[in-house]
Amino acid sequence: DAGVIQSPRHEVTEMGQEVTLRCKPISGHDYLFWYRQTMMRGLELLIYFNNNVPIDDSGMPEDRFSAKMPNASFSTLKIQPSEPRDSAVYFCASSSTGRRVDQPQHFGDGTRLSIL
Amino acid sequence: AQSVTQLDSQVPVFEEAPVELRCNYSSSVSVYLFWYVQYPNQGLQLLLKYLSGSTLVKGINGFEAEFNKSQTSFHLRKPSVHISDTAEYFCAVSDSSASKIIFGSGTRLSIRP
């Protein structure tokens, strides 16, 4: 039973470059979440989708960040242009059964992003 | 709006000693409460959750937590820790109408042999 799959696991790039993070949620899950984790700010929710539609993007730090979910099995988080302060671990999580919060979120192993 | 506070950023304990990780929340409505664990270089995993009913909740790996409405707390406990419990632990809160949950800042549990 495959969990949430994120790629790449590690990304190192120079500032100004475009970065694309990818996520494959668990099959059948209808909610998808993108989080960012840093030492300074902890775990922050960036955006989440329900049935491929963005529901709340209030956590997206600025216009350089964008997220898409073209279908139920794939989502991307893009940063363009990237800056050193974007360095963090980015997590994707998915959950099922609509608005029932008693269904736990399943997390991927994260993408460790370093912007030089 | 809800919020959750984890009072301790780090908790060092000796192996086989008991441990308590503290969590307080604020909310104007009924809440659901969670504890997640994050092992090194991994994502978060659900340890346990409180939705309703008994205030003492048992989770995986021998952990338990007690919901205290009057003190707005949901502290996590384990009577005897192992080296393998070394991880970061996150308390989280959500209300019954929300699809997202709010995470605390995390508590890093380090176990000394």
PDB file of N, CA and C in Angstrom, chain A residues 29-89:
ATOM      1  N   HIS A  29      -7.773   9.367  -1.884  1.00  0.00           N
ATOM      2  CA  HIS A  29      -7.833  10.523  -0.997  1.00  0.00           C
ATOM      3  C   HIS A  29      -8.288  11.752  -1.785  1.00  0.00           C
ATOM      4  N   ASP A  30      -9.193  12.540  -1.176  1.00  0.00           N
ATOM      5  CA  ASP A  30      -9.719  13.690  -1.897  1.00  0.00           C
ATOM      6  C   ASP A  30      -9.226  15.027  -1.362  1.00  0.00           C
ATOM      7  N   TYR A  31      -8.413  14.999  -0.298  1.00  0.00           N
ATOM      8  CA  TYR A  31      -7.802  16.227   0.211  1.00  0.00           C
ATOM      9  C   TYR A  31      -6.295  16.128   0.048  1.00  0.00           C
ATOM     10  N   LEU A  32      -5.679  17.236  -0.354  1.00  0.00           N
ATOM     11  CA  LEU A  32      -4.226  17.295  -0.468  1.00  0.00           C
ATOM     12  C   LEU A  32      -3.730  18.597   0.141  1.00  0.00           C
ATOM     13  N   PHE A  33      -2.673  18.492   0.923  1.00  0.00           N
ATOM     14  CA  PHE A  33      -2.133  19.629   1.668  1.00  0.00           C
ATOM     15  C   PHE A  33      -0.653  19.797   1.333  1.00  0.00           C
ATOM     16  N   TRP A  34      -0.224  21.040   1.243  1.00  0.00           N
ATOM     17  CA  TRP A  34       1.203  21.358   1.131  1.00  0.00           C
ATOM     18  C   TRP A  34       1.616  22.135   2.386  1.00  0.00           C
ATOM     19  N   TYR A  35       2.708  21.671   3.024  1.00  0.00           N
ATOM     20  CA  TYR A  35       3.251  22.312   4.212  1.00  0.00           C
ATOM     21  C   TYR A  35       4.717  22.681   3.972  1.00  0.00           C
ATOM     22  N   ARG A  36       5.166  23.662   4.749  1.00  0.00           N
ATOM     23  CA  ARG A  36       6.581  24.017   4.770  1.00  0.00           C
ATOM     24  C   ARG A  36       7.060  23.951   6.214  1.00  0.00           C
ATOM     25  N   GLN A  37       8.237  23.363   6.414  1.00  0.00           N
ATOM     26  CA  GLN A  37       8.791  23.239   7.764  1.00  0.00           C
ATOM     27  C   GLN A  37      10.167  23.876   7.833  1.00  0.00           C
ATOM     28  N   THR A  38      10.330  24.813   8.763  1.00  0.00           N
ATOM     29  CA  THR A  38      11.622  25.439   9.022  1.00  0.00           C
ATOM     30  C   THR A  38      11.851  25.477  10.528  1.00  0.00           C
ATOM     31  N   MET A  39      13.104  25.668  10.901  1.00  0.00           N
ATOM     32  CA  MET A  39      13.412  25.761  12.324  1.00  0.00           C
ATOM     33  C   MET A  39      12.750  26.993  12.925  1.00  0.00           C
ATOM     34  N   MET A  40      12.742  28.071  12.173  1.00  0.00           N
ATOM     35  CA  MET A  40      12.248  29.336  12.721  1.00  0.00           C
ATOM     36  C   MET A  40      10.729  29.376  12.834  1.00  0.00           C
ATOM     37  N   ARG A  41      10.039  28.851  11.834  1.00  0.00           N
ATOM     38  CA  ARG A  41       8.592  29.021  11.766  1.00  0.00           C
ATOM     39  C   ARG A  41       7.808  27.731  12.007  1.00  0.00           C
ATOM     40  N   GLY A  42       8.534  26.615  12.183  1.00  0.00           N
ATOM     41  CA  GLY A  42       7.831  25.353  12.418  1.00  0.00           C
ATOM     42  C   GLY A  42       7.126  24.865  11.173  1.00  0.00           C
ATOM     43  N   LEU A  43       6.000  24.200  11.380  1.00  0.00           N
ATOM     44  CA  LEU A  43       5.238  23.599  10.280  1.00  0.00           C
ATOM     45  C   LEU A  43       4.108  24.550   9.881  1.00  0.00           C
ATOM     46  N   GLU A  44       4.132  24.983   8.631  1.00  0.00           N
ATOM     47  CA  GLU A  44       3.134  25.943   8.154  1.00  0.00           C
ATOM     48  C   GLU A  44       2.328  25.328   7.007  1.00  0.00           C
ATOM     49  N   LEU A  45       1.030  25.483   7.068  1.00  0.00           N
ATOM     50  CA  LEU A  45       0.180  25.053   5.952  1.00  0.00           C
ATOM     51  C   LEU A  45       0.232  26.124   4.863  1.00  0.00           C
ATOM     52  N   LEU A  46       0.583  25.720   3.665  1.00  0.00           N
ATOM     53  CA  LEU A  46       0.674  26.663   2.549  1.00  0.00           C
ATOM     54  C   LEU A  46      -0.641  26.736   1.789  1.00  0.00           C
ATOM     55  N   ILE A  47      -1.172  25.582   1.420  1.00  0.00           N
ATOM     56  CA  ILE A  47      -2.378  25.516   0.601  1.00  0.00           C
ATOM     57  C   ILE A  47      -2.965  24.130   0.726  1.00  0.00           C
ATOM     58  N   TYR A  48      -4.297  24.015   0.550  1.00  0.00           N
ATOM     59  CA  TYR A  48      -4.854  22.682   0.436  1.00  0.00           C
ATOM     60  C   TYR A  48      -5.956  22.617  -0.619  1.00  0.00           C
ATOM     61  N   PHE A  49      -6.125  21.438  -1.170  1.00  0.00           N
ATOM     62  CA  PHE A  49      -7.068  21.161  -2.239  1.00  0.00           C
ATOM     63  C   PHE A  49      -8.114  20.153  -1.769  1.00  0.00           C
ATOM     64  N   ASN A  50      -9.306  20.290  -2.333  1.00  0.00           N
ATOM     65  CA  ASN A  50     -10.336  19.280  -2.171  1.00  0.00           C
ATOM     66  C   ASN A  50     -10.853  18.931  -3.561  1.00  0.00           C
ATOM     67  N   ASN A  51     -10.794  17.657  -3.894  1.00  0.00           N
ATOM     68  CA  ASN A  51     -11.212  17.227  -5.238  1.00  0.00           C
ATOM     69  C   ASN A  51     -10.558  18.065  -6.333  1.00  0.00           C
ATOM     70  N   ASN A  52      -9.255  18.296  -6.171  1.00  0.00           N
ATOM     71  CA  ASN A  52      -8.398  18.989  -7.140  1.00  0.00           C
ATOM     72  C   ASN A  52      -8.614  20.502  -7.182  1.00  0.00           C
ATOM     73  N   VAL A  53      -9.484  21.033  -6.358  1.00  0.00           N
ATOM     74  CA  VAL A  53      -9.772  22.468  -6.368  1.00  0.00           C
ATOM     75  C   VAL A  53      -9.099  23.120  -5.162  1.00  0.00           C
ATOM     76  N   PRO A  54      -8.348  24.209  -5.366  1.00  0.00           N
ATOM     77  CA  PRO A  54      -7.737  24.895  -4.211  1.00  0.00           C
ATOM     78  C   PRO A  54      -8.810  25.509  -3.318  1.00  0.00           C
ATOM     79  N   ILE A  55      -8.737  25.197  -2.030  1.00  0.00           N
ATOM     80  CA  ILE A  55      -9.740  25.670  -1.077  1.00  0.00           C
ATOM     81  C   ILE A  55      -9.227  26.859  -0.265  1.00  0.00           C
ATOM     82  N   ASP A  56      -7.994  26.765   0.178  1.00  0.00           N
ATOM     83  CA  ASP A  56      -7.435  27.815   1.019  1.00  0.00           C
ATOM     84  C   ASP A  56      -5.956  27.959   0.699  1.00  0.00           C
ATOM     85  N   ASP A  57      -5.611  29.082   0.119  1.00  0.00           N
ATOM     86  CA  ASP A  57      -4.193  29.341  -0.211  1.00  0.00           C
ATOM     87  C   ASP A  57      -3.649  30.501   0.612  1.00  0.00           C
ATOM     88  N   SER A  58      -4.280  30.786   1.727  1.00  0.00           N
ATOM     89  CA  SER A  58      -3.873  31.937   2.536  1.00  0.00           C
ATOM     90  C   SER A  58      -2.471  31.771   3.132  1.00  0.00           C
ATOM     91  N   GLY A  59      -1.972  30.566   3.170  1.00  0.00           N
ATOM     92  CA  GLY A  59      -0.635  30.341   3.707  1.00  0.00           C
ATOM     93  C   GLY A  59       0.478  30.476   2.693  1.00  0.00           C
ATOM     94  N   MET A  60       0.143  30.645   1.452  1.00  0.00           N
ATOM     95  CA  MET A  60       1.169  30.811   0.414  1.00  0.00           C
ATOM     96  C   MET A  60       1.874  32.143   0.660  1.00  0.00           C
ATOM     97  N   PRO A  61       3.197  32.113   0.823  1.00  0.00           N
ATOM     98  CA  PRO A  61       3.901  33.319   1.290  1.00  0.00           C
ATOM     99  C   PRO A  61       3.825  34.498   0.325  1.00  0.00           C
ATOM    100  N   GLU A  62       3.900  34.286  -0.945  1.00  0.00           N
ATOM    101  CA  GLU A  62       3.862  35.395  -1.897  1.00  0.00           C
ATOM    102  C   GLU A  62       3.654  34.849  -3.305  1.00  0.00           C
ATOM    103  N   ASP A  63       3.564  35.781  -4.233  1.00  0.00           N
ATOM    104  CA  ASP A  63       3.219  35.391  -5.611  1.00  0.00           C
ATOM    105  C   ASP A  63       4.252  34.498  -6.273  1.00  0.00           C
ATOM    106  N   ARG A  64       5.420  34.412  -5.702  1.00  0.00           N
ATOM    107  CA  ARG A  64       6.428  33.542  -6.290  1.00  0.00           C
ATOM    108  C   ARG A  64       6.045  32.068  -6.150  1.00  0.00           C
ATOM    109  N   PHE A  65       5.125  31.800  -5.224  1.00  0.00           N
ATOM    110  CA  PHE A  65       4.685  30.431  -4.967  1.00  0.00           C
ATOM    111  C   PHE A  65       3.360  30.165  -5.697  1.00  0.00           C
ATOM    112  N   SER A  66       3.282  29.003  -6.325  1.00  0.00           N
ATOM    113  CA  SER A  66       2.024  28.595  -6.946  1.00  0.00           C
ATOM    114  C   SER A  66       1.880  27.085  -6.822  1.00  0.00           C
ATOM    115  N   ALA A  67       0.652  26.623  -6.749  1.00  0.00           N
ATOM    116  CA  ALA A  67       0.389  25.188  -6.636  1.00  0.00           C
ATOM    117  C   ALA A  67      -0.751  24.811  -7.564  1.00  0.00           C
ATOM    118  N   LYS A  68      -0.632  23.607  -8.116  1.00  0.00           N
ATOM    119  CA  LYS A  68      -1.662  23.105  -9.010  1.00  0.00           C
ATOM    120  C   LYS A  68      -1.971  21.660  -8.680  1.00  0.00           C
ATOM    121  N   MET A  69      -3.155  21.245  -9.053  1.00  0.00           N
ATOM    122  CA  MET A  69      -3.532  19.843  -8.928  1.00  0.00           C
ATOM    123  C   MET A  69      -4.348  19.487 -10.164  1.00  0.00           C
ATOM    124  N   PRO A  70      -3.678  19.129 -11.240  1.00  0.00           N
ATOM    125  CA  PRO A  70      -4.374  18.878 -12.504  1.00  0.00           C
ATOM    126  C   PRO A  70      -5.276  17.647 -12.492  1.00  0.00           C
ATOM    127  N   ASN A  71      -4.974  16.701 -11.598  1.00  0.00           N
ATOM    128  CA  ASN A  71      -5.833  15.522 -11.471  1.00  0.00           C
ATOM    129  C   ASN A  71      -5.704  14.950 -10.065  1.00  0.00           C
ATOM    130  N   ALA A  72      -6.475  13.937  -9.776  1.00  0.00           N
ATOM    131  CA  ALA A  72      -6.550  13.417  -8.407  1.00  0.00           C
ATOM    132  C   ALA A  72      -5.279  12.724  -7.948  1.00  0.00           C
ATOM    133  N   SER A  73      -4.367  12.454  -8.861  1.00  0.00           N
ATOM    134  CA  SER A  73      -3.177  11.692  -8.470  1.00  0.00           C
ATOM    135  C   SER A  73      -1.881  12.491  -8.565  1.00  0.00           C
ATOM    136  N   PHE A  74      -1.990  13.822  -8.735  1.00  0.00           N
ATOM    137  CA  PHE A  74      -0.758  14.575  -8.916  1.00  0.00           C
ATOM    138  C   PHE A  74      -0.940  16.037  -8.535  1.00  0.00           C
ATOM    139  N   SER A  75       0.055  16.565  -7.829  1.00  0.00           N
ATOM    140  CA  SER A  75       0.055  17.985  -7.503  1.00  0.00           C
ATOM    141  C   SER A  75       1.477  18.518  -7.586  1.00  0.00           C
ATOM    142  N   THR A  76       1.608  19.795  -7.897  1.00  0.00           N
ATOM    143  CA  THR A  76       2.913  20.440  -7.922  1.00  0.00           C
ATOM    144  C   THR A  76       2.884  21.716  -7.095  1.00  0.00           C
ATOM    145  N   LEU A  77       4.027  22.023  -6.522  1.00  0.00           N
ATOM    146  CA  LEU A  77       4.266  23.299  -5.853  1.00  0.00           C
ATOM    147  C   LEU A  77       5.465  23.922  -6.547  1.00  0.00           C
ATOM    148  N   LYS A  78       5.272  25.124  -7.076  1.00  0.00           N
ATOM    149  CA  LYS A  78       6.320  25.759  -7.866  1.00  0.00           C
ATOM    150  C   LYS A  78       6.747  27.055  -7.193  1.00  0.00           C
ATOM    151  N   ILE A  79       8.043  27.304  -7.228  1.00  0.00           N
ATOM    152  CA  ILE A  79       8.602  28.560  -6.715  1.00  0.00           C
ATOM    153  C   ILE A  79       9.401  29.184  -7.866  1.00  0.00           C
ATOM    154  N   GLN A  80       9.017  30.404  -8.244  1.00  0.00           N
ATOM    155  CA  GLN A  80       9.680  31.075  -9.342  1.00  0.00           C
ATOM    156  C   GLN A  80       9.582  32.593  -9.166  1.00  0.00           C
ATOM    157  N   PRO A  81      10.703  33.297  -9.013  1.00  0.00           N
ATOM    158  CA  PRO A  81      12.056  32.783  -8.835  1.00  0.00           C
ATOM    159  C   PRO A  81      12.308  32.383  -7.387  1.00  0.00           C
ATOM    160  N   SER A  82      13.196  31.439  -7.182  1.00  0.00           N
ATOM    161  CA  SER A  82      13.493  30.994  -5.825  1.00  0.00           C
ATOM    162  C   SER A  82      14.471  31.949  -5.133  1.00  0.00           C
ATOM    163  N   GLU A  83      14.385  31.990  -3.790  1.00  0.00           N
ATOM    164  CA  GLU A  83      15.260  32.820  -2.976  1.00  0.00           C
ATOM    165  C   GLU A  83      15.814  31.971  -1.827  1.00  0.00           C
ATOM    166  N   PRO A  84      16.957  32.359  -1.270  1.00  0.00           N
ATOM    167  CA  PRO A  84      17.547  31.569  -0.159  1.00  0.00           C
ATOM    168  C   PRO A  84      16.578  31.350   1.001  1.00  0.00           C
ATOM    169  N   ARG A  85      15.727  32.320   1.276  1.00  0.00           N
ATOM    170  CA  ARG A  85      14.799  32.175   2.404  1.00  0.00           C
ATOM    171  C   ARG A  85      13.711  31.139   2.144  1.00  0.00           C
ATOM    172  N   ASP A  86      13.637  30.607   0.939  1.00  0.00           N
ATOM    173  CA  ASP A  86      12.697  29.537   0.641  1.00  0.00           C
ATOM    174  C   ASP A  86      13.235  28.170   1.077  1.00  0.00           C
ATOM    175  N   SER A  87      14.476  28.139   1.481  1.00  0.00           N
ATOM    176  CA  SER A  87      15.083  26.877   1.917  1.00  0.00           C
ATOM    177  C   SER A  87      14.303  26.318   3.102  1.00  0.00           C
ATOM    178  N   ALA A  88      13.872  25.070   2.978  1.00  0.00           N
ATOM    179  CA  ALA A  88      13.015  24.446   3.987  1.00  0.00           C
ATOM    180  C   ALA A  88      12.767  23.005   3.562  1.00  0.00           C
ATOM    181  N   VAL A  89      12.029  22.290   4.405  1.00  0.00           N
ATOM    182  CA  VAL A  89      11.514  20.984   3.997  1.00  0.00           C
ATOM    183  C   VAL A  89      10.033  21.174   3.664  1.00  0.00           C
TER     184      VAL A  89
END
